[in-house]
Tab-separated table of C-alpha atoms in Angstrom:
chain	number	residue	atom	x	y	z
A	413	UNK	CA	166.562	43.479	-3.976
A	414	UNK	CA	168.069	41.850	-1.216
A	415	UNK	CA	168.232	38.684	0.214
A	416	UNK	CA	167.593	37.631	4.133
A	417	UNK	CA	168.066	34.206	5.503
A	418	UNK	CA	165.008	34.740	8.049
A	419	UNK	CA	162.670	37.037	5.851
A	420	UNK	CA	163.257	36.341	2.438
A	421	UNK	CA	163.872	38.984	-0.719
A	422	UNK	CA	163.185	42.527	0.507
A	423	UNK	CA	163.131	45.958	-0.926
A	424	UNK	CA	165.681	48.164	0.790
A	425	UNK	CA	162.630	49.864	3.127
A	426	UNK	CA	161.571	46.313	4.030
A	427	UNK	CA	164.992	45.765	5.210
A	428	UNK	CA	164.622	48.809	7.061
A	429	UNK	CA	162.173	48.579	8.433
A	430	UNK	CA	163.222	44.631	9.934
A	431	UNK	CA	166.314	46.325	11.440
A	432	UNK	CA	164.260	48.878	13.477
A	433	UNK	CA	162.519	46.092	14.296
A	434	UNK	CA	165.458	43.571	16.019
A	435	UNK	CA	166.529	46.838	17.383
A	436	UNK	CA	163.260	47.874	19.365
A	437	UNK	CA	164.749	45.509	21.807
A	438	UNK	CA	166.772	46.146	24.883
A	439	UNK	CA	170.227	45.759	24.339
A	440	UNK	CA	173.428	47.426	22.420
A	441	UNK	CA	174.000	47.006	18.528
A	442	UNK	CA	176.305	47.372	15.502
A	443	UNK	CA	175.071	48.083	11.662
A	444	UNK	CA	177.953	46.523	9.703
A	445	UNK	CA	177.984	47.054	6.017
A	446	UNK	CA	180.616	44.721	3.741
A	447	UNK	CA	181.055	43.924	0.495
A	448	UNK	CA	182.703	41.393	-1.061
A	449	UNK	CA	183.675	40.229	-4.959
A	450	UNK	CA	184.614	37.000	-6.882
A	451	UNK	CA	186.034	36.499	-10.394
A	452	UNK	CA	183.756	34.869	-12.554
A	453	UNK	CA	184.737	33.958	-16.106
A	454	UNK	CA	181.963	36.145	-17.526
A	455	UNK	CA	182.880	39.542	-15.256
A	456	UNK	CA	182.974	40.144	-11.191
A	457	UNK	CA	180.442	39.410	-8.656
A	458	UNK	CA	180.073	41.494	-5.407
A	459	UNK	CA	177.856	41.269	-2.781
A	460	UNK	CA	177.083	43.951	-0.081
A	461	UNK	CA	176.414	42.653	3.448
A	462	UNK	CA	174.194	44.990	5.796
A	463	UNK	CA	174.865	43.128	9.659
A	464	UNK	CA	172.902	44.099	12.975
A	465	UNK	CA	174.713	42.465	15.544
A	466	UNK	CA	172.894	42.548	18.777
A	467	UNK	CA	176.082	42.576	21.096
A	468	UNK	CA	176.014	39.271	23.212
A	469	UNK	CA	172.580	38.162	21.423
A	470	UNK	CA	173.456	37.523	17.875
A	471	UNK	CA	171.993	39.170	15.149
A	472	UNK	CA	170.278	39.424	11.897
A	473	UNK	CA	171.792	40.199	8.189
A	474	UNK	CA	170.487	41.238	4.837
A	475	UNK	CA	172.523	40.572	1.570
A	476	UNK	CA	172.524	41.391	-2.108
A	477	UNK	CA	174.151	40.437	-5.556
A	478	UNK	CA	175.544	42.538	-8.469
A	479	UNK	CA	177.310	41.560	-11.439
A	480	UNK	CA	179.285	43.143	-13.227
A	481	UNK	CA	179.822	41.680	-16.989
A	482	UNK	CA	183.517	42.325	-16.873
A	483	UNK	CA	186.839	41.122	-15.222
A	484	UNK	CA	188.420	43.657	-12.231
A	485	UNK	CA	192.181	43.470	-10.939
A	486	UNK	CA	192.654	42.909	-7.212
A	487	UNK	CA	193.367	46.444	-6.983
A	488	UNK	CA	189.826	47.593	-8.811
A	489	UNK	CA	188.045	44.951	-6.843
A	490	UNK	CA	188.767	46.689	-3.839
A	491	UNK	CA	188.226	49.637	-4.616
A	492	UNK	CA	184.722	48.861	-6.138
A	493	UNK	CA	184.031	46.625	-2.949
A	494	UNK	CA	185.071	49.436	-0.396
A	495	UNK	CA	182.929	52.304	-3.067
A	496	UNK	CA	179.865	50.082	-2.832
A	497	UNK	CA	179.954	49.827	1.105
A	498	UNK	CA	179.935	53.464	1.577
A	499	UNK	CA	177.162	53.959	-1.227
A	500	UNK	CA	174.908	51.036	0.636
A	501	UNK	CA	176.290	52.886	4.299
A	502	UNK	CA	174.866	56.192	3.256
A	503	UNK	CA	171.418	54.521	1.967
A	504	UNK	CA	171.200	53.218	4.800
A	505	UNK	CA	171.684	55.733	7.248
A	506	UNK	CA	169.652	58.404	5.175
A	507	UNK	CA	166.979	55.668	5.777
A	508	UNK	CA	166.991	54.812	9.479
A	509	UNK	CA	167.626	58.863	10.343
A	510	UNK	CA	164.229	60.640	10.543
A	511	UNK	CA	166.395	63.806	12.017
A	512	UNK	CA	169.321	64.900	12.952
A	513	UNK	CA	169.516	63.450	16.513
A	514	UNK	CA	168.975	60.041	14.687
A	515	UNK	CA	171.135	60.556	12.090
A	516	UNK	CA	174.395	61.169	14.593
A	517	UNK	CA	173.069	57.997	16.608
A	518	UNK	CA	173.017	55.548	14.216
A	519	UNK	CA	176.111	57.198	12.512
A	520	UNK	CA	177.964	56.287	15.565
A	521	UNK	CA	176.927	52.340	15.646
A	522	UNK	CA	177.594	51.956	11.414
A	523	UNK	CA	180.522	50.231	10.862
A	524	UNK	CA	182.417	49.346	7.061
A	525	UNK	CA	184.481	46.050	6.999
A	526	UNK	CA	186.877	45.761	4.660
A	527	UNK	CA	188.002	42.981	2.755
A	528	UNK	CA	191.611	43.521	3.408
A	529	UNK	CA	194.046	42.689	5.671
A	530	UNK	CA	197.999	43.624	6.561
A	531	UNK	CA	198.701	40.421	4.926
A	532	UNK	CA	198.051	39.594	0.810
A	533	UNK	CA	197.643	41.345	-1.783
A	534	UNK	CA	195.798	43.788	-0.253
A	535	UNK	CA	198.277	45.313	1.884
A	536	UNK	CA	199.379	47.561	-1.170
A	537	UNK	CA	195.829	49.519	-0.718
A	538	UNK	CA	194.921	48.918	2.920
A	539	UNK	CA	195.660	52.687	3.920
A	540	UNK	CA	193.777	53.950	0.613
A	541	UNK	CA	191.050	52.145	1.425
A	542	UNK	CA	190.564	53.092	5.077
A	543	UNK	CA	191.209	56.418	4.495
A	544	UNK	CA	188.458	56.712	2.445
A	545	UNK	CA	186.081	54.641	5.089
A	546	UNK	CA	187.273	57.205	7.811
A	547	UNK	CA	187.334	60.446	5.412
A	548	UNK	CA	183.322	59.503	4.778
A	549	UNK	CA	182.797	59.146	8.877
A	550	UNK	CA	182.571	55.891	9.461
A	551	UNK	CA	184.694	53.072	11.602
A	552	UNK	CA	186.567	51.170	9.129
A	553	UNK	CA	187.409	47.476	10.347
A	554	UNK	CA	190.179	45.436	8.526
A	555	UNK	CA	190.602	41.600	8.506
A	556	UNK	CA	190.738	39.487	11.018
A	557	UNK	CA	187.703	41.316	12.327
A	558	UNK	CA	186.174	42.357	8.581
A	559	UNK	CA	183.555	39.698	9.416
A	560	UNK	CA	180.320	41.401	7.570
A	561	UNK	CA	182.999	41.222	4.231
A	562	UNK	CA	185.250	38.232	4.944
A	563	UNK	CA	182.830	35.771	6.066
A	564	UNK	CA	178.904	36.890	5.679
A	565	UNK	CA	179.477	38.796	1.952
A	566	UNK	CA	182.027	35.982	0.996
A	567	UNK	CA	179.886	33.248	2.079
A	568	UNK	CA	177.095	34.589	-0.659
A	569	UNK	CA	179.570	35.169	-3.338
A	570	UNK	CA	180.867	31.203	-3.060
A	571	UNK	CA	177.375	30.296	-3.527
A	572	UNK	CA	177.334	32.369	-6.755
């Protein structure tokens, strides 16, 4: 189930179906997918963003939460963070793409952000990581602009 700050919970074809919606209007977009995680004392939370930035105009976003009832390292984190994204990408683009002329379109706007950056801890597994977001066909984005991971997925895992 996910979570929207305008719509409510939604089944993943609800959220769908919302996104071909704010896009049925005139303009240029992005589908970002992110996912961030947070320790918790009783295991790992991560939450996968999906982001539809109308460019200029804003834009709409869809969250959701899974726990996982044990502790990660950084490392494993990461890894299960950047894993999710492309799982939630695919979904997603499977969903939207009726055919194949759809499919390459809206393979073009998806975007992953990653929750790393050339600075931290994750430095050691920046070039793992975005060679597997560019080795699946998508754009990879890194911190600073990561913004669908490092601020709309990490917003949601503060709130816990």
């Amino acid at each position: 189930m996910f979570i929207s700050p305008t719509y409510g919970p939604l089944k993943i074809e609800q959220v769908i179906q919302r996104i071909c919606t704010f896009m049925a209007k005139e303009g240029m977009y992005r589908i970002i997918v992110g996912t961030d995680s947070q320790p918790l004392s009783e295991g790992t939370l991560f939450v996968s963003a999906i982001v539809v930035h109308r460019i200029g105009r804003g834009g709409i976003y869809f969250y959701r939460k899974t726990y996982e009832q044990r502790p990660y390292s950084v490392k494993e984190r990461i890894l299960t963070e950047t894993s999710m994204s492309l799982t939630l990408a695919s979904e997603v683009l499977h969903l939207l793409s009726q055919d194949v002329v759809l499919f390459e379109h809206y393979r073009q706007l998806l975007e992953i952000h990653l929750d790393v950056g050339e600075k931290g801890l994750t430095r050691e597994i920046l070039n793992m990581v975005v060679g597997m977001v560019k080795g699946s066909g998508y754009i990879a984005h890194i911190k600073p602009e990561a913004f669908a991971a490092s601020c709309v997925a990490d917003k949601h895992t503060k709130s816990g």
